[in-house]
Short mmCIF file of C-alpha atoms in Angstrom, two decimals:
data_model
loop_
_atom_site.label_atom_id
_atom_site.label_comp_id
_atom_site.label_asym_id
_atom_site.label_seq_id
_atom_site.Cartn_x
_atom_site.Cartn_y
_atom_site.Cartn_z
CA UNK A 29 17.41 -25.84 14.78
CA UNK A 30 18.96 -22.79 13.10
CA UNK A 31 16.37 -19.88 12.42
CA UNK A 32 16.93 -16.58 10.23
CA UNK A 33 15.38 -13.54 10.64
CA UNK A 34 13.63 -11.60 7.99
CA UNK A 35 14.40 -7.66 7.99
CA UNK A 36 11.95 -6.41 5.85
CA UNK A 37 9.29 -5.38 8.24
CA UNK A 38 9.02 -4.89 12.12
CA UNK A 39 7.65 -8.28 12.53
CA UNK A 40 11.20 -9.47 12.19
CA UNK A 41 10.00 -13.13 11.83
CA UNK A 42 12.65 -15.77 12.68
CA UNK A 43 12.36 -18.87 10.32
CA UNK A 44 13.28 -22.21 10.45
CA UNK A 45 14.11 -23.88 6.83
CA UNK A 46 10.84 -24.02 4.88
CA UNK A 47 9.11 -22.11 7.06
CA UNK A 48 6.92 -18.95 5.95
CA UNK A 49 6.68 -15.87 7.65
CA UNK A 50 3.55 -13.75 9.00
CA UNK A 51 3.08 -12.03 5.48
CA UNK A 52 2.68 -15.36 3.82
CA UNK A 53 4.97 -14.03 1.05
CA UNK A 54 8.34 -14.62 2.34
CA UNK A 55 9.85 -17.73 3.40
CA UNK A 56 13.27 -19.31 4.60
CA UNK A 57 14.72 -21.36 1.66
CA UNK A 58 18.68 -22.63 1.89
CA UNK A 59 19.28 -20.70 4.85
CA UNK A 60 18.29 -17.32 3.66
CA UNK A 61 14.91 -15.21 3.92
CA UNK A 62 13.64 -15.12 0.36
CA UNK A 63 10.89 -13.65 -1.54
CA UNK A 64 8.57 -16.58 -2.12
CA UNK A 65 5.88 -14.55 -3.83
CA UNK A 66 8.58 -13.26 -6.50
CA UNK A 67 6.79 -12.84 -9.99
CA UNK A 68 3.72 -14.76 -8.93
CA UNK A 69 1.17 -12.41 -10.16
CA UNK A 70 -2.48 -12.91 -8.85
CA UNK A 71 -3.56 -9.63 -10.57
CA UNK A 72 -2.94 -7.62 -13.66
CA UNK A 73 -4.86 -4.45 -14.98
CA UNK A 74 -4.59 -1.51 -16.70
CA UNK A 75 -6.22 1.30 -14.67
CA UNK A 76 -6.71 5.17 -14.53
CA UNK A 77 -3.84 6.36 -12.13
CA UNK A 78 -6.79 7.98 -10.17
CA UNK A 79 -7.82 4.43 -9.01
CA UNK A 80 -4.78 3.96 -6.90
CA UNK A 81 -5.64 6.69 -5.87
CA UNK A 82 -3.11 9.10 -7.18
CA UNK A 83 -5.31 12.41 -8.26
CA UNK A 84 -1.92 14.62 -8.39
CA UNK A 85 0.23 12.51 -9.91
CA UNK A 86 -0.06 12.60 -13.73
CA UNK A 87 -3.65 12.98 -13.81
CA UNK A 88 -5.80 11.58 -16.59
CA UNK A 89 -3.04 8.95 -17.51
CA UNK A 90 -3.05 5.32 -16.89
CA UNK A 91 -0.68 2.62 -15.51
CA UNK A 92 -0.27 -1.20 -15.67
CA UNK A 93 -0.97 -2.26 -12.07
CA UNK A 94 0.11 -5.62 -10.67
CA UNK A 95 -0.12 -7.56 -7.55
CA UNK A 96 0.94 -10.76 -6.00
CA UNK A 97 -0.44 -12.28 -2.58
CA UNK A 98 0.12 -11.92 0.93
CA UNK A 99 0.32 -9.28 3.42
CA UNK A 100 2.14 -8.21 6.77
CA UNK A 101 -0.85 -6.70 8.46
CA UNK A 102 -4.30 -8.36 9.47
CA UNK A 103 -6.83 -5.38 8.92
CA UNK A 104 -10.34 -7.25 9.57
CA UNK A 105 -12.03 -4.92 7.00
CA UNK A 106 -9.45 -5.76 4.10
CA UNK A 107 -10.87 -4.64 0.98
CA UNK A 108 -8.76 -7.05 -0.87
CA UNK A 109 -8.89 -10.28 1.31
CA UNK A 110 -8.99 -12.62 -1.26
CA UNK A 111 -5.13 -12.23 -2.31
CA UNK A 112 -3.53 -10.35 0.33
CA UNK A 113 -4.83 -12.89 3.03
CA UNK A 114 -4.34 -15.96 0.65
CA UNK A 115 -1.30 -18.34 0.94
CA UNK A 116 0.45 -19.22 -2.26
CA UNK A 117 -1.71 -22.80 -2.28
CA UNK A 118 -4.91 -20.91 -1.81
CA UNK A 119 -4.86 -18.72 -4.86
CA UNK A 120 -4.14 -19.12 -8.84
CA UNK A 121 -1.31 -17.00 -9.99
CA UNK A 122 0.83 -16.77 -13.16
CA UNK A 123 4.57 -16.57 -13.21
CA UNK A 124 5.96 -13.44 -14.77
CA UNK A 125 9.32 -12.33 -14.98
CA UNK A 126 10.65 -8.81 -14.52
CA UNK A 127 11.64 -8.48 -18.40
CA UNK A 128 7.94 -9.80 -19.23
CA UNK A 129 6.26 -7.29 -17.02
CA UNK A 130 8.24 -4.27 -18.17
CA UNK A 131 7.75 -5.13 -21.75
CA UNK A 132 4.26 -5.38 -21.39
CA UNK A 133 4.31 -1.58 -19.77
CA UNK A 134 6.22 -0.51 -22.37
CA UNK A 135 3.91 -1.85 -25.28
CA UNK A 136 1.07 -0.03 -23.42
CA UNK A 137 2.82 3.23 -23.68
CA UNK A 138 0.77 4.12 -26.79
CA UNK A 139 -2.31 3.50 -24.74
CA UNK A 140 -1.33 6.30 -22.18
CA UNK A 141 0.50 4.21 -20.02
CA UNK A 142 3.13 6.21 -17.77
CA UNK A 143 4.47 2.85 -15.94
CA UNK A 144 3.76 0.15 -13.37
CA UNK A 145 1.92 0.22 -9.85
CA UNK A 146 2.72 -2.53 -7.53
CA UNK A 147 -0.57 -2.82 -5.74
CA UNK A 148 -3.62 -5.20 -4.45
CA UNK A 149 -1.73 -7.13 -2.03
CA UNK A 150 1.10 -5.48 -0.05
CA UNK A 151 3.76 -4.99 -2.55
CA UNK A 152 6.71 -4.21 -0.15
CA UNK A 153 6.61 -7.62 1.26
CA UNK A 154 8.27 -8.55 -2.21
CA UNK A 155 10.13 -5.61 -2.16
CA UNK A 156 12.84 -7.48 -4.36
CA UNK A 157 10.51 -7.89 -7.31
CA UNK A 158 9.75 -4.18 -6.85
CA UNK A 159 13.13 -3.40 -6.98
CA UNK A 160 13.98 -5.32 -9.96
CA UNK A 161 11.08 -4.46 -12.09
CA UNK A 162 11.91 -0.75 -11.23
CA UNK A 163 15.18 -0.73 -12.11
CA UNK A 164 14.38 -2.34 -15.50
CA UNK A 165 11.42 0.19 -15.72
CA UNK A 166 13.34 3.03 -15.23
CA UNK A 167 15.41 1.95 -18.12
CA UNK A 168 12.61 2.27 -20.32
CA UNK A 169 11.36 5.52 -19.30
CA UNK A 170 8.53 4.15 -17.21
CA UNK A 171 7.28 5.50 -13.69
CA UNK A 172 7.00 3.03 -10.65
CA UNK A 173 4.14 3.64 -8.10
CA UNK A 174 3.91 1.87 -4.69
CA UNK A 175 0.30 1.55 -3.27
CA UNK A 176 1.54 0.12 0.29
CA UNK A 177 0.50 0.27 3.93
CA UNK A 178 3.78 1.44 4.77
CA UNK A 179 4.65 -1.28 7.42
CA UNK A 180 8.25 -1.83 6.32
CA UNK A 181 11.74 -1.42 7.84
CA UNK A 182 13.59 1.81 6.93
CA UNK A 183 16.48 -0.08 5.55
CA UNK A 184 14.78 -1.69 2.81
CA UNK A 185 12.60 1.26 2.05
CA UNK A 186 15.58 3.65 1.58
CA UNK A 187 16.56 1.07 -1.14
CA UNK A 188 13.56 1.99 -3.39
CA UNK A 189 13.71 5.85 -2.89
CA UNK A 190 15.57 6.22 -6.11
CA UNK A 191 13.41 3.77 -8.14
CA UNK A 192 9.90 4.82 -7.02
CA UNK A 193 8.30 7.98 -8.34
CA UNK A 194 5.12 7.99 -6.21
CA UNK A 195 3.49 6.45 -3.49
CA UNK A 196 -0.14 6.07 -2.04
CA UNK A 197 0.39 5.14 1.55
CA UNK A 198 -2.23 3.70 3.58
CA UNK A 199 -2.76 5.37 7.15
CA UNK A 200 -5.35 3.19 8.64
CA UNK A 201 -6.00 5.36 11.55
CA UNK A 202 -4.13 7.60 14.34
CA UNK A 203 -3.89 5.79 17.19
CA UNK A 204 -1.70 3.19 18.69
CA UNK A 205 -4.67 1.06 20.05
CA UNK A 206 -6.10 0.95 16.52
CA UNK A 207 -2.83 -0.25 14.71
CA UNK A 208 -2.36 -2.81 17.43
CA UNK A 209 -5.55 -4.55 16.11
CA UNK A 210 -4.28 -4.52 12.94
CA UNK A 211 -0.99 -6.19 14.16
CA UNK A 212 1.22 -3.26 13.06
CA UNK A 213 2.28 0.11 14.61
CA UNK A 214 1.29 3.63 13.86
CA UNK A 215 5.05 4.84 14.26
CA UNK A 216 6.34 2.81 11.45
CA UNK A 217 4.02 4.05 9.00
CA UNK A 218 4.50 7.62 10.04
CA UNK A 219 8.36 7.27 9.31
CA UNK A 220 7.57 5.99 5.81
CA UNK A 221 5.51 8.53 5.05
CA UNK A 222 8.14 11.16 6.36
CA UNK A 223 10.74 9.37 4.63
CA UNK A 224 8.84 8.88 1.20
CA UNK A 225 7.51 12.50 1.25
CA UNK A 226 11.57 13.90 1.23
CA UNK A 227 11.98 11.66 -1.73
CA UNK A 228 9.22 11.70 -4.25
CA UNK A 229 5.45 12.43 -4.59
CA UNK A 230 3.18 10.91 -1.91
CA UNK A 231 -0.55 10.78 -1.17
CA UNK A 232 -2.28 9.21 1.71
CA UNK A 233 -5.49 7.15 2.22
CA UNK A 234 -7.49 6.72 5.05
CA UNK A 235 -10.35 4.11 5.00
CA UNK A 236 -13.23 5.48 7.39
CA UNK A 237 -14.32 2.22 9.38
CA UNK A 238 -17.68 3.16 11.23
CA UNK A 239 -16.82 2.94 15.25
CA UNK A 240 -13.11 2.31 14.60
CA UNK A 241 -11.31 5.39 13.18
CA UNK A 242 -14.25 7.83 12.36
CA UNK A 243 -14.05 10.40 15.19
CA UNK A 244 -13.51 13.98 14.13
CA UNK A 245 -10.61 14.17 16.58
CA UNK A 246 -8.98 11.31 15.09
CA UNK A 247 -8.76 12.79 11.89
CA UNK A 248 -8.17 16.16 13.07
CA UNK A 249 -4.94 14.89 14.71
CA UNK A 250 -4.07 13.04 11.39
CA UNK A 251 -4.70 15.62 9.25
CA UNK A 252 -2.65 18.08 11.44
CA UNK A 253 0.28 15.96 11.53
CA UNK A 254 0.44 15.52 7.74
CA UNK A 255 0.31 19.06 7.12
CA UNK A 256 3.48 19.37 9.62
CA UNK A 257 5.17 17.21 6.82
CA UNK A 258 3.58 19.48 4.12
CA UNK A 259 -0.01 20.84 3.73
CA UNK A 260 0.15 19.66 0.08
CA UNK A 261 -0.18 16.19 0.77
CA UNK A 262 -3.16 14.92 -0.79
CA UNK A 263 -5.38 13.00 1.71
CA UNK A 264 -7.95 10.59 0.42
CA UNK A 265 -10.96 9.84 3.03
CA UNK A 266 -12.49 6.64 1.65
CA UNK A 267 -15.87 4.78 2.51
CA UNK A 268 -15.49 1.21 3.91
CA UNK A 269 -17.89 -1.71 2.46
CA UNK A 270 -18.39 -4.71 4.48
CA UNK A 271 -15.42 -7.15 3.89
CA UNK A 272 -13.67 -10.03 5.36
CA UNK A 273 -13.98 -10.30 9.05
CA UNK A 274 -16.38 -7.16 9.00
CA UNK A 275 -18.86 -8.50 6.37
CA UNK A 276 -21.70 -8.04 8.60
CA UNK A 277 -20.85 -4.30 9.39
CA UNK A 278 -22.64 -1.43 7.71
CA UNK A 279 -21.08 0.71 4.83
CA UNK A 280 -19.67 4.07 6.00
CA UNK A 281 -22.36 6.53 5.79
CA UNK A 282 -21.51 9.06 2.88
CA UNK A 283 -22.33 12.05 5.36
CA UNK A 284 -19.29 10.80 7.46
CA UNK A 285 -17.06 10.76 4.87
CA UNK A 286 -17.88 14.25 3.52
CA UNK A 287 -18.11 15.41 7.20
CA UNK A 288 -14.58 14.00 8.02
CA UNK A 289 -12.95 15.25 4.73
CA UNK A 290 -14.27 19.05 5.84
CA UNK A 291 -12.13 18.34 9.02
CA UNK A 292 -9.10 17.28 7.33
CA UNK A 293 -9.34 20.58 5.28
CA UNK A 294 -8.68 22.78 8.22
CA UNK A 295 -5.24 21.57 7.99
CA UNK A 296 -4.52 19.98 4.35
CA UNK A 297 -5.05 21.78 0.83
CA UNK A 298 -5.99 18.87 -1.03
CA UNK A 299 -8.69 16.42 0.63
CA UNK A 300 -10.64 14.07 -1.40
CA UNK A 301 -13.92 11.77 -0.74
CA UNK A 302 -13.50 8.25 -2.20
CA UNK A 303 -15.95 5.29 -2.64
CA UNK A 304 -19.13 7.63 -2.50
#
């Protein structure tokens, strides 16, 4: 049986006809790997830009936020598990064309909208939708924002760099061991951050999960590495709440978030506490 390889992320799924990849959003159809979740929208909201979180990119503005389903990591603490861990058959969605989405974003300009944020699930598993919408949005003078786990191969990432204006990239932790638990790898995400930071505005988020990635040593190493790219990259240290496979875990103590933020400030100019 002939299999076709997906080259969007490092999983490199080899798929038979009709088979869906690890992410749940890409599948083999007609001998090609396609974006199965293209235009299938599970979430649509008009948010303050600070909710992405982006604190240093058009602060005070709003952005139309859109998400589909599926993800190429398996974070047991996923805060959006209802859509990111869902399959197409498990969830309600509406079909929206790129033209319709961009028109909706354009209409919201009068209410302070600056563009479209691709978010909620992992948007880069559907990078074709991001690319197609992003090109149309640019023509209307709209900004494109990606909120992503950064687990993408370099080639498709570079296809988006002229389209995307700002990234918020999740840096889940700073050890190979931790990323292995999530079925990803740290080096790929570090590479995404380095490449994106050379092209446009980047902010980074680290969700602090008690007993997993909450040591001062890890945050010291993470923030020092970021500072070598630029000490001006904003870092969001955010509080975990019990979700999905960690629903029995206690929330991150607020004092832990503030303590680790202070550690990160040794190396970075802009560090923000979140979910406190």
